[in-house]
C-alpha cells in the first residue's frame, strides 16, 4: 500500500499540482492540515484536494476558514487577504473542510499511526528538529509507541524519542528553508521516505497579483510575493537561515 503524505498546502495549487504530477500513482492520501489559506489559489487547491481519497486532518487554518471572525485582529493586509478568500471560496469547500477529522490515533493499512497537525501545544508555536523532547509530547495523544506524522512547522525532518518516531513531511505550499519546492512523503507498508519537487511559482505569483482586495495593501502583497520567490515563507531570519544552511527543506 502506497500512501501520499503531505500538508500545509496553504492555497498553493501550483505546488500541489507539481506533487501530483510527480506522484501519479498511490492508493490513498494522508493530509495533515492547512489546505487553502492563506493563499491566492483557494478554489484551485480545493478542486485538487477534493479528488483525493484518504484521511484529512484539521489544521489551524481549517479553523480560520470555518470561523471568519478569528482573523479580525490580524494585520490589515492579512485580514484583507483572508476576507477575499472567504468571498471567493466555493461554498462546497466549506462542507469539504468541515469533514476534516480531528487529530488522533488512526489505523492506516495494518498499523496504527498518530496523525496530528502539529499546533497542539499552546506554549510552542512550531515544533522544530532540535527542540527538547517534551515539546513533542502534546501531539502523541497518549501514545508512546505509534509513529507520529505531523505538519505545521513547514520543515522536513524525522526525530526519534524513546523509540517513537516523529515525522514531518514538510510543506507543499510554503517552504521556509529557502527552497521553491514542494515537500511531501511516501508511506509504503511500514517505510516512510521524504520527497520534494521543484516547481515554477509563476502561476501562484500571477494569482496573487490579480487579487483586487490587495490593491490597497501593496506592501503586504510585495512581502508575501518575496516569501515565495526566496523560499523563506517565514522570512529570511532565524531559525530558518540556520536550517537552510544545514540542508533542511
PDB file of C-alpha atoms in Angstrom:
ATOM      1  CA  UNK A   1       0.000   0.000   0.000  1.00  0.00           C
ATOM      2  CA  UNK A   2       1.379   3.375  -1.061  1.00  0.00           C
ATOM      3  CA  UNK A   3       0.168   6.469   0.784  1.00  0.00           C
ATOM      4  CA  UNK A   4       0.955  10.049  -0.204  1.00  0.00           C
ATOM      5  CA  UNK A   5       1.597  12.051   2.979  1.00  0.00           C
ATOM      6  CA  UNK A   6       1.520  15.841   2.817  1.00  0.00           C
ATOM      7  CA  UNK A   7       0.177  19.001   4.378  1.00  0.00           C
ATOM      8  CA  UNK A   8       0.433  22.763   4.639  1.00  0.00           C
ATOM      9  CA  UNK A   9      -0.614  23.492   1.065  1.00  0.00           C
ATOM     10  CA  UNK A  10      -1.925  26.924   2.068  1.00  0.00           C
ATOM     11  CA  UNK A  11      -3.750  27.661  -1.165  1.00  0.00           C
ATOM     12  CA  UNK A  12      -0.815  26.862  -3.434  1.00  0.00           C
ATOM     13  CA  UNK A  13      -2.388  24.756  -6.164  1.00  0.00           C
ATOM     14  CA  UNK A  14       0.681  25.226  -8.354  1.00  0.00           C
ATOM     15  CA  UNK A  15       2.849  23.371  -5.846  1.00  0.00           C
ATOM     16  CA  UNK A  16       0.237  20.685  -5.185  1.00  0.00           C
ATOM     17  CA  UNK A  17      -0.149  20.036  -8.909  1.00  0.00           C
ATOM     18  CA  UNK A  18       3.618  19.534  -9.146  1.00  0.00           C
ATOM     19  CA  UNK A  19       3.447  16.901  -6.399  1.00  0.00           C
ATOM     20  CA  UNK A  20       0.569  15.072  -8.054  1.00  0.00           C
ATOM     21  CA  UNK A  21       2.356  15.076 -11.396  1.00  0.00           C
ATOM     22  CA  UNK A  22       5.498  13.635  -9.812  1.00  0.00           C
ATOM     23  CA  UNK A  23       3.476  11.001  -7.911  1.00  0.00           C
ATOM     24  CA  UNK A  24       0.703   9.913 -10.279  1.00  0.00           C
ATOM     25  CA  UNK A  25       0.142   6.528  -8.626  1.00  0.00           C
ATOM     26  CA  UNK A  26      -0.774   5.982  -4.974  1.00  0.00           C
ATOM     27  CA  UNK A  27      -3.515   4.189  -3.083  1.00  0.00           C
ATOM     28  CA  UNK A  28      -4.581   6.893  -0.649  1.00  0.00           C
ATOM     29  CA  UNK A  29      -3.502  10.130   0.995  1.00  0.00           C
ATOM     30  CA  UNK A  30      -2.845  11.407   4.479  1.00  0.00           C
ATOM     31  CA  UNK A  31      -3.333  15.159   4.614  1.00  0.00           C
ATOM     32  CA  UNK A  32      -2.039  16.837   7.770  1.00  0.00           C
ATOM     33  CA  UNK A  33      -3.949  20.106   7.628  1.00  0.00           C
ATOM     34  CA  UNK A  34      -3.889  23.700   6.341  1.00  0.00           C
ATOM     35  CA  UNK A  35      -5.440  23.360   2.914  1.00  0.00           C
ATOM     36  CA  UNK A  36      -6.477  26.602   1.266  1.00  0.00           C
ATOM     37  CA  UNK A  37      -5.434  29.625   3.313  1.00  0.00           C
ATOM     38  CA  UNK A  38      -3.703  31.947   3.235  1.00  0.00           C
ATOM     39  CA  UNK A  39      -3.015  31.525  -0.465  1.00  0.00           C
ATOM     40  CA  UNK A  40      -4.135  33.003  -3.794  1.00  0.00           C
ATOM     41  CA  UNK A  41      -5.444  29.740  -5.303  1.00  0.00           C
ATOM     42  CA  UNK A  42      -8.060  28.536  -2.800  1.00  0.00           C
ATOM     43  CA  UNK A  43     -10.566  27.095  -5.256  1.00  0.00           C
ATOM     44  CA  UNK A  44      -7.918  25.522  -7.462  1.00  0.00           C
ATOM     45  CA  UNK A  45      -6.491  23.853  -4.362  1.00  0.00           C
ATOM     46  CA  UNK A  46      -9.950  22.711  -3.300  1.00  0.00           C
ATOM     47  CA  UNK A  47     -10.527  21.131  -6.700  1.00  0.00           C
ATOM     48  CA  UNK A  48      -7.307  19.116  -6.498  1.00  0.00           C
ATOM     49  CA  UNK A  49      -7.793  18.009  -2.891  1.00  0.00           C
ATOM     50  CA  UNK A  50     -11.424  17.018  -3.339  1.00  0.00           C
ATOM     51  CA  UNK A  51     -10.418  14.467  -5.966  1.00  0.00           C
ATOM     52  CA  UNK A  52      -8.249  12.571  -3.463  1.00  0.00           C
ATOM     53  CA  UNK A  53      -9.279   9.750  -1.134  1.00  0.00           C
ATOM     54  CA  UNK A  54      -7.845   9.241   2.315  1.00  0.00           C
ATOM     55  CA  UNK A  55      -7.582  10.820   5.749  1.00  0.00           C
ATOM     56  CA  UNK A  56      -7.748  14.612   6.063  1.00  0.00           C
ATOM     57  CA  UNK A  57      -6.698  16.131   9.387  1.00  0.00           C
ATOM     58  CA  UNK A  58      -7.901  19.533  10.520  1.00  0.00           C
ATOM     59  CA  UNK A  59      -5.228  22.220  10.980  1.00  0.00           C
ATOM     60  CA  UNK A  60      -5.312  25.701  12.435  1.00  0.00           C
ATOM     61  CA  UNK A  61      -6.132  27.220   9.050  1.00  0.00           C
ATOM     62  CA  UNK A  62      -9.180  25.000   8.710  1.00  0.00           C
ATOM     63  CA  UNK A  63     -10.322  26.703  11.899  1.00  0.00           C
ATOM     64  CA  UNK A  64      -9.765  30.162  10.399  1.00  0.00           C
ATOM     65  CA  UNK A  65     -11.595  29.175   7.222  1.00  0.00           C
ATOM     66  CA  UNK A  66     -14.605  27.938   9.173  1.00  0.00           C
ATOM     67  CA  UNK A  67     -14.535  30.804  11.686  1.00  0.00           C
ATOM     68  CA  UNK A  68     -14.102  34.100   9.798  1.00  0.00           C
ATOM     69  CA  UNK A  69     -14.271  36.173  12.974  1.00  0.00           C
ATOM     70  CA  UNK A  70     -10.977  34.611  14.057  1.00  0.00           C
ATOM     71  CA  UNK A  71      -8.981  36.886  11.721  1.00  0.00           C
ATOM     72  CA  UNK A  72     -10.396  40.222  12.849  1.00  0.00           C
ATOM     73  CA  UNK A  73      -7.319  41.056  14.916  1.00  0.00           C
ATOM     74  CA  UNK A  74      -4.872  40.056  12.191  1.00  0.00           C
ATOM     75  CA  UNK A  75      -2.747  42.736  10.467  1.00  0.00           C
ATOM     76  CA  UNK A  76      -4.689  44.683   7.849  1.00  0.00           C
ATOM     77  CA  UNK A  77      -3.037  43.093   4.811  1.00  0.00           C
ATOM     78  CA  UNK A  78      -3.548  39.554   6.053  1.00  0.00           C
ATOM     79  CA  UNK A  79      -7.107  40.368   7.065  1.00  0.00           C
ATOM     80  CA  UNK A  80      -7.915  41.771   3.615  1.00  0.00           C
ATOM     81  CA  UNK A  81      -6.385  38.662   2.052  1.00  0.00           C
ATOM     82  CA  UNK A  82      -8.494  36.350   4.207  1.00  0.00           C
ATOM     83  CA  UNK A  83     -11.685  38.308   3.530  1.00  0.00           C
ATOM     84  CA  UNK A  84     -11.034  37.909  -0.199  1.00  0.00           C
ATOM     85  CA  UNK A  85     -10.600  34.153   0.286  1.00  0.00           C
ATOM     86  CA  UNK A  86     -13.891  33.964   2.203  1.00  0.00           C
ATOM     87  CA  UNK A  87     -15.643  35.903  -0.560  1.00  0.00           C
ATOM     88  CA  UNK A  88     -14.418  33.805  -3.488  1.00  0.00           C
ATOM     89  CA  UNK A  89     -14.278  30.372  -1.840  1.00  0.00           C
ATOM     90  CA  UNK A  90     -16.675  27.872  -3.400  1.00  0.00           C
ATOM     91  CA  UNK A  91     -19.497  27.005  -0.955  1.00  0.00           C
ATOM     92  CA  UNK A  92     -18.810  23.300  -1.464  1.00  0.00           C
ATOM     93  CA  UNK A  93     -15.413  23.894   0.075  1.00  0.00           C
ATOM     94  CA  UNK A  94     -16.935  24.730   3.439  1.00  0.00           C
ATOM     95  CA  UNK A  95     -18.517  21.270   3.590  1.00  0.00           C
ATOM     96  CA  UNK A  96     -15.263  19.707   2.444  1.00  0.00           C
ATOM     97  CA  UNK A  97     -13.223  21.406   5.180  1.00  0.00           C
ATOM     98  CA  UNK A  98     -15.871  20.686   7.809  1.00  0.00           C
ATOM     99  CA  UNK A  99     -15.446  16.970   7.159  1.00  0.00           C
ATOM    100  CA  UNK A 100     -11.737  17.038   8.047  1.00  0.00           C
ATOM    101  CA  UNK A 101     -11.033  14.870  11.079  1.00  0.00           C
ATOM    102  CA  UNK A 102      -9.615  15.796  14.447  1.00  0.00           C
ATOM    103  CA  UNK A 103      -6.039  14.622  15.161  1.00  0.00           C
ATOM    104  CA  UNK A 104      -5.501  11.360  16.997  1.00  0.00           C
ATOM    105  CA  UNK A 105      -4.714   7.674  16.543  1.00  0.00           C
ATOM    106  CA  UNK A 106      -5.654   6.143  13.188  1.00  0.00           C
ATOM    107  CA  UNK A 107      -5.368   2.754  11.529  1.00  0.00           C
ATOM    108  CA  UNK A 108      -3.528   3.072   8.234  1.00  0.00           C
ATOM    109  CA  UNK A 109      -3.362  -0.236   6.447  1.00  0.00           C
ATOM    110  CA  UNK A 110      -2.356  -2.793   9.037  1.00  0.00           C
ATOM    111  CA  UNK A 111      -0.668  -0.464  11.507  1.00  0.00           C
ATOM    112  CA  UNK A 112      -1.546   2.363  13.865  1.00  0.00           C
ATOM    113  CA  UNK A 113      -0.256   5.905  13.368  1.00  0.00           C
ATOM    114  CA  UNK A 114      -0.877   9.134  15.232  1.00  0.00           C
ATOM    115  CA  UNK A 115      -1.865  11.881  12.800  1.00  0.00           C
ATOM    116  CA  UNK A 116      -1.581  15.449  14.074  1.00  0.00           C
ATOM    117  CA  UNK A 117      -1.369  18.902  12.618  1.00  0.00           C
ATOM    118  CA  UNK A 118       1.409  19.980  14.958  1.00  0.00           C
ATOM    119  CA  UNK A 119      -0.101  23.034  16.638  1.00  0.00           C
ATOM    120  CA  UNK A 120      -1.308  21.150  19.695  1.00  0.00           C
ATOM    121  CA  UNK A 121       0.918  22.899  22.230  1.00  0.00           C
ATOM    122  CA  UNK A 122      -0.314  26.304  23.453  1.00  0.00           C
ATOM    123  CA  UNK A 123       3.227  27.150  24.544  1.00  0.00           C
ATOM    124  CA  UNK A 124       5.203  26.358  21.368  1.00  0.00           C
ATOM    125  CA  UNK A 125       4.301  27.909  18.023  1.00  0.00           C
ATOM    126  CA  UNK A 126       6.286  25.457  15.889  1.00  0.00           C
ATOM    127  CA  UNK A 127       7.925  22.177  16.884  1.00  0.00           C
ATOM    128  CA  UNK A 128      11.336  22.104  15.201  1.00  0.00           C
ATOM    129  CA  UNK A 129      14.049  19.452  14.718  1.00  0.00           C
ATOM    130  CA  UNK A 130      16.296  20.415  17.624  1.00  0.00           C
ATOM    131  CA  UNK A 131      13.690  21.186  20.263  1.00  0.00           C
ATOM    132  CA  UNK A 132      13.557  19.420  23.616  1.00  0.00           C
ATOM    133  CA  UNK A 133      11.834  16.045  23.660  1.00  0.00           C
ATOM    134  CA  UNK A 134       8.995  17.237  25.872  1.00  0.00           C
ATOM    135  CA  UNK A 135       7.893  19.682  23.181  1.00  0.00           C
ATOM    136  CA  UNK A 136       6.782  16.719  21.076  1.00  0.00           C
ATOM    137  CA  UNK A 137       4.535  15.307  23.797  1.00  0.00           C
ATOM    138  CA  UNK A 138       1.312  17.236  23.105  1.00  0.00           C
ATOM    139  CA  UNK A 139       0.728  15.564  19.762  1.00  0.00           C
ATOM    140  CA  UNK A 140       1.338  11.951  20.787  1.00  0.00           C
ATOM    141  CA  UNK A 141      -2.274  11.799  22.025  1.00  0.00           C
ATOM    142  CA  UNK A 142      -1.215   9.461  24.792  1.00  0.00           C
ATOM    143  CA  UNK A 143       0.540   7.007  22.505  1.00  0.00           C
ATOM    144  CA  UNK A 144       4.099   6.011  23.388  1.00  0.00           C
ATOM    145  CA  UNK A 145       4.965   3.664  20.522  1.00  0.00           C
ATOM    146  CA  UNK A 146       2.884   4.503  17.448  1.00  0.00           C
ATOM    147  CA  UNK A 147       4.725   6.717  14.954  1.00  0.00           C
ATOM    148  CA  UNK A 148       3.535  10.309  14.724  1.00  0.00           C
ATOM    149  CA  UNK A 149       3.035  12.177  11.453  1.00  0.00           C
ATOM    150  CA  UNK A 150       2.596  15.925  11.854  1.00  0.00           C
ATOM    151  CA  UNK A 151       2.966  19.218   9.999  1.00  0.00           C
ATOM    152  CA  UNK A 152       2.559  22.913  10.837  1.00  0.00           C
ATOM    153  CA  UNK A 153       6.260  23.795  11.179  1.00  0.00           C
ATOM    154  CA  UNK A 154       6.957  23.574   7.414  1.00  0.00           C
ATOM    155  CA  UNK A 155      10.241  21.658   7.643  1.00  0.00           C
ATOM    156  CA  UNK A 156      11.040  18.078   6.657  1.00  0.00           C
ATOM    157  CA  UNK A 157      12.549  16.071   9.477  1.00  0.00           C
ATOM    158  CA  UNK A 158      12.441  12.867  11.453  1.00  0.00           C
ATOM    159  CA  UNK A 159      13.102  12.652  15.182  1.00  0.00           C
ATOM    160  CA  UNK A 160      13.178   9.519  17.341  1.00  0.00           C
ATOM    161  CA  UNK A 161      12.342   9.981  21.015  1.00  0.00           C
ATOM    162  CA  UNK A 162      12.287   6.942  23.314  1.00  0.00           C
ATOM    163  CA  UNK A 163      11.868   4.667  20.270  1.00  0.00           C
ATOM    164  CA  UNK A 164       8.871   6.654  18.994  1.00  0.00           C
ATOM    165  CA  UNK A 165       9.263   8.194  15.534  1.00  0.00           C
ATOM    166  CA  UNK A 166       8.083  11.742  14.853  1.00  0.00           C
ATOM    167  CA  UNK A 167       7.947  12.594  11.149  1.00  0.00           C
ATOM    168  CA  UNK A 168       7.167  15.897   9.470  1.00  0.00           C
ATOM    169  CA  UNK A 169       6.851  15.654   5.653  1.00  0.00           C
ATOM    170  CA  UNK A 170       7.379  19.404   5.266  1.00  0.00           C
ATOM    171  CA  UNK A 171       5.141  21.877   3.498  1.00  0.00           C
ATOM    172  CA  UNK A 172       3.769  21.591  -0.014  1.00  0.00           C
ATOM    173  CA  UNK A 173       2.899  25.246  -0.410  1.00  0.00           C
ATOM    174  CA  UNK A 174       5.098  27.398   1.834  1.00  0.00           C
ATOM    175  CA  UNK A 175       8.705  26.281   2.189  1.00  0.00           C
ATOM    176  CA  UNK A 176      10.573  28.055   4.977  1.00  0.00           C
ATOM    177  CA  UNK A 177      14.124  26.863   4.336  1.00  0.00           C
ATOM    178  CA  UNK A 178      14.962  28.831   1.215  1.00  0.00           C
ATOM    179  CA  UNK A 179      13.692  26.493  -1.498  1.00  0.00           C
ATOM    180  CA  UNK A 180      10.941  26.948  -4.074  1.00  0.00           C
ATOM    181  CA  UNK A 181       9.996  23.331  -3.683  1.00  0.00           C
ATOM    182  CA  UNK A 182       7.011  21.275  -2.581  1.00  0.00           C
ATOM    183  CA  UNK A 183       7.805  18.786   0.168  1.00  0.00           C
ATOM    184  CA  UNK A 184       5.918  15.582   0.946  1.00  0.00           C
ATOM    185  CA  UNK A 185       6.439  11.969   1.923  1.00  0.00           C
ATOM    186  CA  UNK A 186       5.513   8.459   0.887  1.00  0.00           C
ATOM    187  CA  UNK A 187       4.435   5.727   3.277  1.00  0.00           C
ATOM    188  CA  UNK A 188       4.821   2.304   1.696  1.00  0.00           C
ATOM    189  CA  UNK A 189       3.862  -0.501   4.060  1.00  0.00           C
ATOM    190  CA  UNK A 190       5.889   0.484   7.152  1.00  0.00           C
ATOM    191  CA  UNK A 191       8.564   2.556   5.409  1.00  0.00           C
ATOM    192  CA  UNK A 192       8.402   6.357   5.212  1.00  0.00           C
ATOM    193  CA  UNK A 193      10.559   8.311   2.753  1.00  0.00           C
ATOM    194  CA  UNK A 194      10.961  12.057   2.231  1.00  0.00           C
ATOM    195  CA  UNK A 195      10.457  13.589  -1.205  1.00  0.00           C
ATOM    196  CA  UNK A 196      10.266  17.004  -2.843  1.00  0.00           C
ATOM    197  CA  UNK A 197       9.693  18.524  -6.252  1.00  0.00           C
ATOM    198  CA  UNK A 198      10.791  21.936  -7.522  1.00  0.00           C
ATOM    199  CA  UNK A 199       8.204  23.986  -9.395  1.00  0.00           C
ATOM    200  CA  UNK A 200       7.757  27.241 -11.278  1.00  0.00           C
ATOM    201  CA  UNK A 201       5.802  29.612  -8.982  1.00  0.00           C
ATOM    202  CA  UNK A 202       4.710  31.910 -11.822  1.00  0.00           C
ATOM    203  CA  UNK A 203       1.002  30.871 -11.761  1.00  0.00           C
ATOM    204  CA  UNK A 204       0.912  31.412  -7.990  1.00  0.00           C
ATOM    205  CA  UNK A 205       2.549  34.833  -8.354  1.00  0.00           C
ATOM    206  CA  UNK A 206       0.137  35.817 -11.118  1.00  0.00           C
ATOM    207  CA  UNK A 207      -2.825  34.772  -8.986  1.00  0.00           C
ATOM    208  CA  UNK A 208      -1.517  36.884  -6.104  1.00  0.00           C
ATOM    209  CA  UNK A 209      -1.133  39.906  -8.377  1.00  0.00           C
ATOM    210  CA  UNK A 210      -4.746  39.584  -9.544  1.00  0.00           C
ATOM    211  CA  UNK A 211      -6.356  39.843  -6.095  1.00  0.00           C
ATOM    212  CA  UNK A 212      -8.167  43.210  -6.086  1.00  0.00           C
ATOM    213  CA  UNK A 213      -8.524  43.237  -2.301  1.00  0.00           C
ATOM    214  CA  UNK A 214      -4.753  43.611  -2.025  1.00  0.00           C
ATOM    215  CA  UNK A 215      -4.547  46.683  -4.256  1.00  0.00           C
ATOM    216  CA  UNK A 216      -4.800  48.785  -1.103  1.00  0.00           C
ATOM    217  CA  UNK A 217      -2.144  46.666   0.608  1.00  0.00           C
ATOM    218  CA  UNK A 218       0.724  46.616  -1.880  1.00  0.00           C
ATOM    219  CA  UNK A 219       3.375  46.404   0.831  1.00  0.00           C
ATOM    220  CA  UNK A 220       1.778  43.230   2.145  1.00  0.00           C
ATOM    221  CA  UNK A 221       1.459  41.796  -1.361  1.00  0.00           C
ATOM    222  CA  UNK A 222       5.120  42.564  -2.046  1.00  0.00           C
ATOM    223  CA  UNK A 223       6.168  40.947   1.225  1.00  0.00           C
ATOM    224  CA  UNK A 224       4.084  37.840   0.531  1.00  0.00           C
ATOM    225  CA  UNK A 225       5.406  37.631  -3.033  1.00  0.00           C
ATOM    226  CA  UNK A 226       9.004  37.886  -1.808  1.00  0.00           C
ATOM    227  CA  UNK A 227       8.457  34.951   0.529  1.00  0.00           C
ATOM    228  CA  UNK A 228       7.528  32.767  -2.420  1.00  0.00           C
ATOM    229  CA  UNK A 229      10.395  33.959  -4.603  1.00  0.00           C
ATOM    230  CA  UNK A 230      13.007  33.336  -1.901  1.00  0.00           C
ATOM    231  CA  UNK A 231      11.506  30.169  -0.446  1.00  0.00           C
ATOM    232  CA  UNK A 232      11.597  31.675   3.037  1.00  0.00           C
ATOM    233  CA  UNK A 233       7.882  31.690   3.849  1.00  0.00           C
ATOM    234  CA  UNK A 234       8.511  32.913   7.394  1.00  0.00           C
ATOM    235  CA  UNK A 235      11.069  35.497   6.281  1.00  0.00           C
ATOM    236  CA  UNK A 236      14.844  35.336   5.890  1.00  0.00           C
ATOM    237  CA  UNK A 237      15.531  35.140   9.602  1.00  0.00           C
ATOM    238  CA  UNK A 238      16.364  32.657  12.318  1.00  0.00           C
ATOM    239  CA  UNK A 239      15.979  29.802  12.847  1.00  0.00           C
ATOM    240  CA  UNK A 240      15.227  29.319   9.154  1.00  0.00           C
ATOM    241  CA  UNK A 241      18.559  30.628   7.877  1.00  0.00           C
ATOM    242  CA  UNK A 242      20.370  28.110  10.071  1.00  0.00           C
ATOM    243  CA  UNK A 243      18.124  25.262   8.981  1.00  0.00           C
ATOM    244  CA  UNK A 244      18.653  26.237   5.346  1.00  0.00           C
ATOM    245  CA  UNK A 245      22.437  26.196   5.853  1.00  0.00           C
ATOM    246  CA  UNK A 246      22.121  22.751   7.425  1.00  0.00           C
ATOM    247  CA  UNK A 247      20.353  21.410   4.335  1.00  0.00           C
ATOM    248  CA  UNK A 248      16.786  21.181   5.600  1.00  0.00           C
ATOM    249  CA  UNK A 249      13.820  21.615   3.289  1.00  0.00           C
TER     250      UNK A 249
END
